[in-house]
mmCIF file of C-alpha atoms in Angstrom:
data_model
loop_
_atom_site.group_PDB
_atom_site.id
_atom_site.type_symbol
_atom_site.label_atom_id
_atom_site.label_comp_id
_atom_site.label_asym_id
_atom_site.label_seq_id
_atom_site.Cartn_x
_atom_site.Cartn_y
_atom_site.Cartn_z
ATOM 1 C CA UNK A 1 -71.336 -227.182 -291.216
ATOM 2 C CA UNK A 2 -74.877 -224.949 -291.134
ATOM 3 C CA UNK A 3 -73.431 -223.053 -287.770
ATOM 4 C CA UNK A 4 -70.163 -222.293 -289.821
ATOM 5 C CA UNK A 5 -72.131 -221.485 -292.748
ATOM 6 C CA UNK A 6 -74.064 -219.007 -290.767
ATOM 7 C CA UNK A 7 -71.177 -217.464 -288.486
ATOM 8 C CA UNK A 8 -69.402 -216.415 -292.326
ATOM 9 C CA UNK A 9 -72.228 -214.461 -292.917
ATOM 10 C CA UNK A 10 -72.213 -213.225 -289.972
ATOM 11 C CA UNK A 11 -68.659 -212.141 -290.632
ATOM 12 C CA UNK A 12 -69.126 -211.207 -293.933
ATOM 13 C CA UNK A 13 -72.344 -208.821 -293.183
ATOM 14 C CA UNK A 14 -69.615 -207.063 -290.137
ATOM 15 C CA UNK A 15 -66.637 -206.515 -292.569
ATOM 16 C CA UNK A 16 -68.796 -204.840 -294.656
ATOM 17 C CA UNK A 17 -70.405 -202.469 -292.201
ATOM 18 C CA UNK A 18 -67.181 -200.861 -290.523
ATOM 19 C CA UNK A 19 -63.672 -200.479 -292.531
ATOM 20 C CA UNK A 20 -61.563 -201.670 -290.082
ATOM 21 C CA UNK A 21 -61.971 -204.721 -287.742
ATOM 22 C CA UNK A 22 -59.430 -206.313 -284.996
ATOM 23 C CA UNK A 23 -59.693 -209.737 -284.624
ATOM 24 C CA UNK A 24 -60.561 -209.364 -281.043
ATOM 25 C CA UNK A 25 -63.507 -207.651 -282.158
ATOM 26 C CA UNK A 26 -64.734 -209.754 -284.781
ATOM 27 C CA UNK A 27 -64.176 -212.465 -282.204
ATOM 28 C CA UNK A 28 -66.148 -211.012 -279.824
ATOM 29 C CA UNK A 29 -69.191 -210.215 -281.939
ATOM 30 C CA UNK A 30 -68.924 -213.676 -283.324
ATOM 31 C CA UNK A 31 -68.481 -215.087 -280.068
ATOM 32 C CA UNK A 32 -65.762 -217.488 -280.857
ATOM 33 C CA UNK A 33 -61.890 -217.163 -280.240
ATOM 34 C CA UNK A 34 -59.333 -214.983 -282.601
ATOM 35 C CA UNK A 35 -58.422 -218.499 -284.115
ATOM 36 C CA UNK A 36 -61.640 -219.045 -285.703
ATOM 37 C CA UNK A 37 -62.084 -216.115 -287.098
ATOM 38 C CA UNK A 38 -58.469 -216.393 -288.779
ATOM 39 C CA UNK A 39 -59.936 -219.622 -290.260
ATOM 40 C CA UNK A 40 -63.024 -218.239 -291.062
ATOM 41 C CA UNK A 41 -61.431 -214.726 -292.649
ATOM 42 C CA UNK A 42 -59.130 -217.721 -295.126
ATOM 43 C CA UNK A 43 -62.564 -219.551 -295.795
ATOM 44 C CA UNK A 44 -63.983 -215.906 -297.387
ATOM 45 C CA UNK A 45 -60.802 -215.572 -299.320
ATOM 46 C CA UNK A 46 -61.621 -218.838 -300.779
ATOM 47 C CA UNK A 47 -64.671 -217.771 -301.891
ATOM 48 C CA UNK A 48 -63.368 -214.881 -303.336
ATOM 49 C CA UNK A 49 -63.524 -212.436 -300.776
ATOM 50 C CA UNK A 50 -60.247 -209.992 -300.630
ATOM 51 C CA UNK A 51 -60.024 -209.793 -296.759
ATOM 52 C CA UNK A 52 -56.682 -207.612 -295.624
ATOM 53 C CA UNK A 53 -54.853 -208.496 -292.961
ATOM 54 C CA UNK A 54 -52.405 -206.442 -290.914
ATOM 55 C CA UNK A 55 -50.004 -207.913 -288.384
ATOM 56 C CA UNK A 56 -49.263 -207.024 -285.065
ATOM 57 C CA UNK A 57 -50.956 -205.503 -281.892
ATOM 58 C CA UNK A 58 -52.792 -203.073 -283.938
ATOM 59 C CA UNK A 59 -53.452 -205.227 -286.952
ATOM 60 C CA UNK A 60 -56.817 -206.051 -287.933
ATOM 61 C CA UNK A 61 -59.026 -207.012 -291.033
ATOM 62 C CA UNK A 62 -60.267 -205.077 -293.537
ATOM 63 C CA UNK A 63 -62.791 -206.132 -296.833
ATOM 64 C CA UNK A 64 -60.891 -204.816 -299.582
ATOM 65 C CA UNK A 65 -61.147 -204.765 -303.357
ATOM 66 C CA UNK A 66 -60.785 -207.594 -305.518
ATOM 67 C CA UNK A 67 -60.229 -208.279 -309.331
ATOM 68 C CA UNK A 68 -64.084 -209.110 -309.613
ATOM 69 C CA UNK A 69 -67.152 -207.708 -307.395
ATOM 70 C CA UNK A 70 -68.140 -210.621 -304.803
ATOM 71 C CA UNK A 71 -71.532 -211.306 -303.524
ATOM 72 C CA UNK A 72 -72.825 -208.426 -301.028
ATOM 73 C CA UNK A 73 -75.235 -209.158 -297.725
ATOM 74 C CA UNK A 74 -77.903 -206.477 -298.248
ATOM 75 C CA UNK A 75 -80.843 -206.636 -295.037
ATOM 76 C CA UNK A 76 -84.262 -205.736 -296.248
ATOM 77 C CA UNK A 77 -84.256 -202.201 -295.550
ATOM 78 C CA UNK A 78 -81.273 -202.073 -297.551
ATOM 79 C CA UNK A 79 -82.326 -203.554 -300.523
ATOM 80 C CA UNK A 80 -84.971 -201.588 -300.797
ATOM 81 C CA UNK A 81 -83.148 -198.223 -300.600
ATOM 82 C CA UNK A 82 -81.185 -199.868 -303.415
ATOM 83 C CA UNK A 83 -83.923 -200.802 -305.415
ATOM 84 C CA UNK A 84 -85.511 -197.130 -304.940
ATOM 85 C CA UNK A 85 -82.058 -195.618 -304.985
ATOM 86 C CA UNK A 86 -81.445 -197.206 -308.437
ATOM 87 C CA UNK A 87 -84.438 -196.511 -309.955
ATOM 88 C CA UNK A 88 -83.950 -192.809 -309.081
ATOM 89 C CA UNK A 89 -80.698 -192.637 -310.387
ATOM 90 C CA UNK A 90 -81.917 -194.228 -313.873
ATOM 91 C CA UNK A 91 -84.523 -191.323 -314.402
ATOM 92 C CA UNK A 92 -81.220 -189.240 -313.727
ATOM 93 C CA UNK A 93 -79.461 -186.099 -311.972
ATOM 94 C CA UNK A 94 -76.011 -187.759 -312.178
ATOM 95 C CA UNK A 95 -74.638 -187.947 -315.702
ATOM 96 C CA UNK A 96 -74.270 -191.072 -317.376
ATOM 97 C CA UNK A 97 -75.343 -193.089 -314.679
ATOM 98 C CA UNK A 98 -78.825 -194.041 -316.105
ATOM 99 C CA UNK A 99 -78.204 -196.825 -318.305
ATOM 100 C CA UNK A 100 -75.828 -198.272 -316.048
ATOM 101 C CA UNK A 101 -78.411 -198.159 -313.092
ATOM 102 C CA UNK A 102 -80.792 -199.559 -315.003
ATOM 103 C CA UNK A 103 -78.787 -202.782 -315.469
ATOM 104 C CA UNK A 104 -77.736 -202.677 -311.848
ATOM 105 C CA UNK A 105 -81.420 -202.633 -310.743
ATOM 106 C CA UNK A 106 -82.513 -205.541 -313.414
ATOM 107 C CA UNK A 107 -80.208 -207.856 -311.417
ATOM 108 C CA UNK A 108 -80.754 -206.877 -308.280
ATOM 109 C CA UNK A 109 -85.338 -207.285 -308.732
ATOM 110 C CA UNK A 110 -84.333 -210.843 -310.465
ATOM 111 C CA UNK A 111 -83.243 -212.056 -306.713
ATOM 112 C CA UNK A 112 -85.057 -209.694 -304.310
ATOM 113 C CA UNK A 113 -87.870 -211.838 -302.578
ATOM 114 C CA UNK A 114 -91.516 -211.206 -303.231
ATOM 115 C CA UNK A 115 -92.036 -209.519 -300.234
ATOM 116 C CA UNK A 116 -89.388 -206.766 -300.902
ATOM 117 C CA UNK A 117 -90.600 -206.531 -304.689
ATOM 118 C CA UNK A 118 -93.810 -205.618 -303.467
ATOM 119 C CA UNK A 119 -92.543 -202.762 -301.171
ATOM 120 C CA UNK A 120 -90.687 -201.550 -304.192
ATOM 121 C CA UNK A 121 -93.246 -201.994 -306.519
ATOM 122 C CA UNK A 122 -95.597 -200.107 -304.366
ATOM 123 C CA UNK A 123 -93.644 -196.936 -304.202
ATOM 124 C CA UNK A 124 -92.116 -197.269 -308.023
ATOM 125 C CA UNK A 125 -96.295 -197.224 -308.964
ATOM 126 C CA UNK A 126 -97.626 -194.303 -306.539
ATOM 127 C CA UNK A 127 -94.602 -191.919 -307.014
ATOM 128 C CA UNK A 128 -94.119 -189.718 -309.980
ATOM 129 C CA UNK A 129 -91.005 -188.065 -310.863
ATOM 130 C CA UNK A 130 -90.978 -184.533 -312.405
ATOM 131 C CA UNK A 131 -88.194 -183.227 -315.018
ATOM 132 C CA UNK A 132 -85.227 -182.283 -312.615
ATOM 133 C CA UNK A 133 -83.466 -178.899 -313.309
ATOM 134 C CA UNK A 134 -80.688 -179.751 -311.631
ATOM 135 C CA UNK A 135 -77.210 -179.382 -312.949
ATOM 136 C CA UNK A 136 -75.972 -183.214 -313.271
ATOM 137 C CA UNK A 137 -72.701 -183.936 -312.077
ATOM 138 C CA UNK A 138 -70.366 -186.529 -313.217
ATOM 139 C CA UNK A 139 -70.594 -190.198 -311.310
ATOM 140 C CA UNK A 140 -67.010 -190.828 -311.396
ATOM 141 C CA UNK A 141 -66.125 -187.732 -309.443
ATOM 142 C CA UNK A 142 -69.102 -187.835 -307.079
ATOM 143 C CA UNK A 143 -67.714 -191.939 -306.362
ATOM 144 C CA UNK A 144 -64.176 -190.535 -305.615
ATOM 145 C CA UNK A 145 -64.996 -188.040 -303.811
ATOM 146 C CA UNK A 146 -67.278 -189.953 -301.229
ATOM 147 C CA UNK A 147 -64.570 -192.789 -301.122
ATOM 148 C CA UNK A 148 -62.205 -190.547 -299.824
ATOM 149 C CA UNK A 149 -64.298 -189.070 -297.504
ATOM 150 C CA UNK A 150 -64.523 -192.346 -295.932
ATOM 151 C CA UNK A 151 -60.763 -193.057 -296.175
ATOM 152 C CA UNK A 152 -59.641 -189.607 -294.935
ATOM 153 C CA UNK A 153 -57.510 -189.271 -298.506
ATOM 154 C CA UNK A 154 -56.469 -185.621 -298.954
ATOM 155 C CA UNK A 155 -58.178 -185.268 -302.762
ATOM 156 C CA UNK A 156 -56.563 -182.571 -305.773
ATOM 157 C CA UNK A 157 -58.805 -181.210 -308.285
ATOM 158 C CA UNK A 158 -58.785 -178.236 -310.703
ATOM 159 C CA UNK A 159 -61.935 -175.624 -309.427
ATOM 160 C CA UNK A 160 -63.931 -172.872 -311.641
ATOM 161 C CA UNK A 161 -64.724 -170.726 -309.115
ATOM 162 C CA UNK A 162 -66.249 -167.300 -309.640
ATOM 163 C CA UNK A 163 -62.817 -165.745 -309.545
ATOM 164 C CA UNK A 164 -61.295 -168.123 -312.455
ATOM 165 C CA UNK A 165 -59.751 -171.697 -312.014
ATOM 166 C CA UNK A 166 -57.824 -172.742 -309.482
ATOM 167 C CA UNK A 167 -56.031 -175.951 -307.909
ATOM 168 C CA UNK A 168 -57.361 -177.514 -304.776
ATOM 169 C CA UNK A 169 -56.048 -179.188 -302.352
ATOM 170 C CA UNK A 170 -58.130 -180.234 -299.683
ATOM 171 C CA UNK A 171 -59.351 -182.797 -296.855
ATOM 172 C CA UNK A 172 -62.935 -183.780 -297.587
ATOM 173 C CA UNK A 173 -65.357 -184.424 -294.993
ATOM 174 C CA UNK A 174 -68.657 -184.981 -296.996
ATOM 175 C CA UNK A 175 -71.275 -184.203 -299.489
ATOM 176 C CA UNK A 176 -74.769 -182.277 -299.587
ATOM 177 C CA UNK A 177 -77.390 -182.616 -301.942
ATOM 178 C CA UNK A 178 -79.358 -179.706 -301.845
ATOM 179 C CA UNK A 179 -82.142 -180.890 -304.552
ATOM 180 C CA UNK A 180 -80.497 -179.089 -307.307
ATOM 181 C CA UNK A 181 -76.578 -179.065 -306.897
ATOM 182 C CA UNK A 182 -73.972 -181.440 -305.359
ATOM 183 C CA UNK A 183 -71.428 -179.899 -302.485
ATOM 184 C CA UNK A 184 -68.743 -181.267 -301.095
ATOM 185 C CA UNK A 185 -67.199 -179.231 -297.649
ATOM 186 C CA UNK A 186 -63.751 -179.983 -297.291
ATOM 187 C CA UNK A 187 -61.022 -178.476 -295.398
ATOM 188 C CA UNK A 188 -58.793 -176.692 -297.777
ATOM 189 C CA UNK A 189 -55.131 -177.140 -297.116
ATOM 190 C CA UNK A 190 -53.953 -174.131 -298.857
ATOM 191 C CA UNK A 191 -56.557 -171.727 -297.334
ATOM 192 C CA UNK A 192 -55.927 -173.419 -294.445
ATOM 193 C CA UNK A 193 -59.826 -173.302 -293.377
ATOM 194 C CA UNK A 194 -63.179 -175.101 -294.350
ATOM 195 C CA UNK A 195 -64.543 -174.574 -297.746
ATOM 196 C CA UNK A 196 -68.172 -175.849 -299.786
ATOM 197 C CA UNK A 197 -67.350 -176.561 -302.973
ATOM 198 C CA UNK A 198 -69.793 -176.814 -306.059
ATOM 199 C CA UNK A 199 -69.458 -180.307 -307.513
ATOM 200 C CA UNK A 200 -70.013 -179.516 -311.139
ATOM 201 C CA UNK A 201 -67.619 -176.720 -310.876
ATOM 202 C CA UNK A 202 -64.758 -179.616 -310.175
ATOM 203 C CA UNK A 203 -63.436 -179.934 -313.499
ATOM 204 C CA UNK A 204 -61.718 -182.998 -313.718
ATOM 205 C CA UNK A 205 -62.305 -186.115 -311.490
ATOM 206 C CA UNK A 206 -60.337 -185.563 -308.126
ATOM 207 C CA UNK A 207 -56.771 -187.150 -307.580
ATOM 208 C CA UNK A 208 -56.534 -188.798 -304.180
ATOM 209 C CA UNK A 209 -53.361 -187.969 -302.379
ATOM 210 C CA UNK A 210 -52.048 -188.622 -298.663
ATOM 211 C CA UNK A 211 -54.418 -190.286 -295.492
ATOM 212 C CA UNK A 212 -54.979 -187.449 -293.073
ATOM 213 C CA UNK A 213 -56.391 -187.512 -289.295
ATOM 214 C CA UNK A 214 -60.107 -186.195 -289.249
ATOM 215 C CA UNK A 215 -60.747 -182.830 -287.991
ATOM 216 C CA UNK A 216 -63.179 -181.401 -285.764
ATOM 217 C CA UNK A 217 -66.158 -180.981 -288.053
ATOM 218 C CA UNK A 218 -67.128 -176.942 -288.567
ATOM 219 C CA UNK A 219 -70.617 -178.247 -287.291
ATOM 220 C CA UNK A 220 -72.413 -181.001 -285.768
ATOM 221 C CA UNK A 221 -74.785 -180.789 -288.381
ATOM 222 C CA UNK A 222 -73.553 -181.228 -291.957
ATOM 223 C CA UNK A 223 -76.830 -179.950 -293.752
ATOM 224 C CA UNK A 224 -77.808 -177.128 -291.684
ATOM 225 C CA UNK A 225 -73.755 -175.681 -291.914
ATOM 226 C CA UNK A 226 -73.889 -176.065 -296.054
ATOM 227 C CA UNK A 227 -77.076 -174.032 -295.776
ATOM 228 C CA UNK A 228 -75.862 -171.732 -294.045
ATOM 229 C CA UNK A 229 -72.965 -171.256 -296.216
ATOM 230 C CA UNK A 230 -75.015 -170.833 -299.504
ATOM 231 C CA UNK A 231 -77.750 -168.714 -297.896
ATOM 232 C CA UNK A 232 -76.134 -166.599 -295.531
ATOM 233 C CA UNK A 233 -72.267 -166.485 -295.672
ATOM 234 C CA UNK A 234 -71.780 -164.883 -299.181
ATOM 235 C CA UNK A 235 -74.014 -161.740 -299.080
ATOM 236 C CA UNK A 236 -73.581 -157.793 -297.996
ATOM 237 C CA UNK A 237 -76.780 -158.117 -295.069
ATOM 238 C CA UNK A 238 -77.831 -160.721 -292.618
ATOM 239 C CA UNK A 239 -81.202 -160.502 -291.980
ATOM 240 C CA UNK A 240 -82.044 -162.450 -288.129
ATOM 241 C CA UNK A 241 -85.657 -163.039 -287.220
ATOM 242 C CA UNK A 242 -87.660 -164.494 -284.579
ATOM 243 C CA UNK A 243 -90.281 -166.473 -286.318
ATOM 244 C CA UNK A 244 -93.522 -167.017 -283.927
ATOM 245 C CA UNK A 245 -94.314 -170.188 -284.920
ATOM 246 C CA UNK A 246 -92.798 -173.997 -284.469
ATOM 247 C CA UNK A 247 -89.548 -174.945 -286.990
ATOM 248 C CA UNK A 248 -91.565 -177.755 -288.698
ATOM 249 C CA UNK A 249 -93.782 -174.860 -289.799
ATOM 250 C CA UNK A 250 -91.305 -172.325 -290.911
ATOM 251 C CA UNK A 251 -89.233 -175.023 -293.071
ATOM 252 C CA UNK A 252 -92.587 -176.039 -294.721
ATOM 253 C CA UNK A 253 -92.836 -172.454 -296.146
ATOM 254 C CA UNK A 254 -89.339 -171.837 -297.281
ATOM 255 C CA UNK A 255 -86.283 -173.457 -299.152
ATOM 256 C CA UNK A 256 -83.716 -175.066 -296.661
ATOM 257 C CA UNK A 257 -81.240 -173.738 -299.396
ATOM 258 C CA UNK A 258 -82.085 -170.419 -299.270
ATOM 259 C CA UNK A 259 -81.797 -169.777 -295.427
ATOM 260 C CA UNK A 260 -80.854 -171.089 -292.163
ATOM 261 C CA UNK A 261 -83.096 -172.346 -289.426
ATOM 262 C CA UNK A 262 -82.816 -172.954 -285.546
ATOM 263 C CA UNK A 263 -85.036 -174.451 -283.535
ATOM 264 C CA UNK A 264 -85.623 -171.758 -280.198
ATOM 265 C CA UNK A 265 -88.562 -173.211 -278.713
ATOM 266 C CA UNK A 266 -91.572 -175.356 -279.607
ATOM 267 C CA UNK A 267 -93.495 -172.381 -280.425
ATOM 268 C CA UNK A 268 -90.006 -170.152 -282.286
ATOM 269 C CA UNK A 269 -87.648 -170.792 -284.720
ATOM 270 C CA UNK A 270 -84.733 -168.460 -285.569
ATOM 271 C CA UNK A 271 -84.350 -167.625 -289.285
ATOM 272 C CA UNK A 272 -81.325 -166.123 -290.766
ATOM 273 C CA UNK A 273 -81.175 -165.166 -294.351
ATOM 274 C CA UNK A 274 -78.470 -163.297 -296.549
ATOM 275 C CA UNK A 275 -80.115 -160.579 -299.280
ATOM 276 C CA UNK A 276 -77.687 -158.120 -301.450
ATOM 277 C CA UNK A 277 -81.103 -155.918 -300.491
ATOM 278 C CA UNK A 278 -82.892 -155.461 -297.447
ATOM 279 C CA UNK A 279 -85.673 -154.103 -299.916
ATOM 280 C CA UNK A 280 -85.897 -157.728 -301.218
ATOM 281 C CA UNK A 281 -85.778 -159.611 -297.824
ATOM 282 C CA UNK A 282 -88.784 -157.360 -296.616
ATOM 283 C CA UNK A 283 -91.162 -158.089 -299.435
ATOM 284 C CA UNK A 284 -89.810 -161.956 -299.215
ATOM 285 C CA UNK A 285 -90.552 -162.638 -295.258
ATOM 286 C CA UNK A 286 -94.174 -161.337 -295.433
ATOM 287 C CA UNK A 287 -95.440 -163.485 -297.559
ATOM 288 C CA UNK A 288 -94.417 -166.682 -295.168
ATOM 289 C CA UNK A 289 -97.686 -166.219 -293.484
ATOM 290 C CA UNK A 290 -95.995 -166.211 -290.085
ATOM 291 C CA UNK A 291 -95.381 -163.471 -287.417
ATOM 292 C CA UNK A 292 -92.058 -162.200 -286.632
ATOM 293 C CA UNK A 293 -89.773 -159.880 -284.944
ATOM 294 C CA UNK A 294 -86.469 -158.530 -285.974
ATOM 295 C CA UNK A 295 -83.555 -159.314 -284.296
ATOM 296 C CA UNK A 296 -81.131 -157.091 -286.611
ATOM 297 C CA UNK A 297 -79.889 -155.643 -288.683
ATOM 298 C CA UNK A 298 -81.528 -152.397 -287.424
ATOM 299 C CA UNK A 299 -81.350 -150.931 -291.208
ATOM 300 C CA UNK A 300 -84.411 -153.569 -291.981
ATOM 301 C CA UNK A 301 -86.839 -152.672 -288.804
ATOM 302 C CA UNK A 302 -86.222 -148.882 -290.673
ATOM 303 C CA UNK A 303 -87.242 -150.317 -293.880
ATOM 304 C CA UNK A 304 -89.861 -152.569 -292.061
ATOM 305 C CA UNK A 305 -91.492 -149.049 -290.647
ATOM 306 C CA UNK A 306 -91.504 -147.287 -293.968
ATOM 307 C CA UNK A 307 -92.601 -149.889 -295.679
ATOM 308 C CA UNK A 308 -96.122 -150.180 -293.013
ATOM 309 C CA UNK A 309 -96.703 -146.719 -293.503
ATOM 310 C CA UNK A 310 -96.790 -146.770 -297.330
ATOM 311 C CA UNK A 311 -99.191 -149.541 -297.432
ATOM 312 C CA UNK A 312 -101.011 -148.150 -294.733
ATOM 313 C CA UNK A 313 -101.511 -145.125 -296.796
ATOM 314 C CA UNK A 314 -102.382 -147.285 -299.572
ATOM 315 C CA UNK A 315 -105.106 -148.721 -297.810
ATOM 316 C CA UNK A 316 -106.875 -145.205 -296.910
ATOM 317 C CA UNK A 317 -105.620 -145.101 -293.292
ATOM 318 C CA UNK A 318 -103.585 -142.714 -291.947
#
């Protein structure tokens, strides 16, 4: 009986980790035959877990949504992460989720083992949250987008862009958070290209549509891609600089959402920033406090020479 119970818990954990499993895959992971997997799935169903099954060679098992939320299995690190996340959410950032986060946190902390409760309390006791200046977004909108990204479902939504309101039809890839705003990266079906959308400009909860086959993403690193789209693409000028300092040193002195960084080697970092005015980028770069050389454009070199001459004259040097 104990062996069967342990196997059921392991089966439930596997179903929660990945969306789709074949019976053969589950059998290999559990060390049993496919028939035993079928019996164990039936036992989970009697306990209230909605495990869906598809027949045939390509069929398999999927943990679906039921009328009620059954118990979930979390390992130690997952439980701490959820508790910390709920405490953070209770402080704001996502509109309408504060009270819900407090209720969920109370339930979770009630069943946390003492060793995990001490970890969570230590984080809480020594962490101070400053008031957020970011724009709040609707929790339902974020959830709908995240589910569509996971399930590869198209989305439709009204969008208030810079050029006015439009209806967008997209294949969502993922969400990125800069600390102030949420962004959705998606393939725009009508524009036939990748686009980055501010979630707070999505005017209604997106409507899910048909499933789609995922495309090759625009970049291996979604965060780096969003950073470049926000800091470089929209501007008239693109300043390209080689900073004579390690990546971590430069990253600690600048805003990730304001520019794009690339690691060249252990001692050099490429910095790309978009700007409407080369005068602005010239004065801003000098404040980073790192030696650098200009890759382009030539107008930036000319501006820096003129600025350097003006500063030397002000210092009394000819």
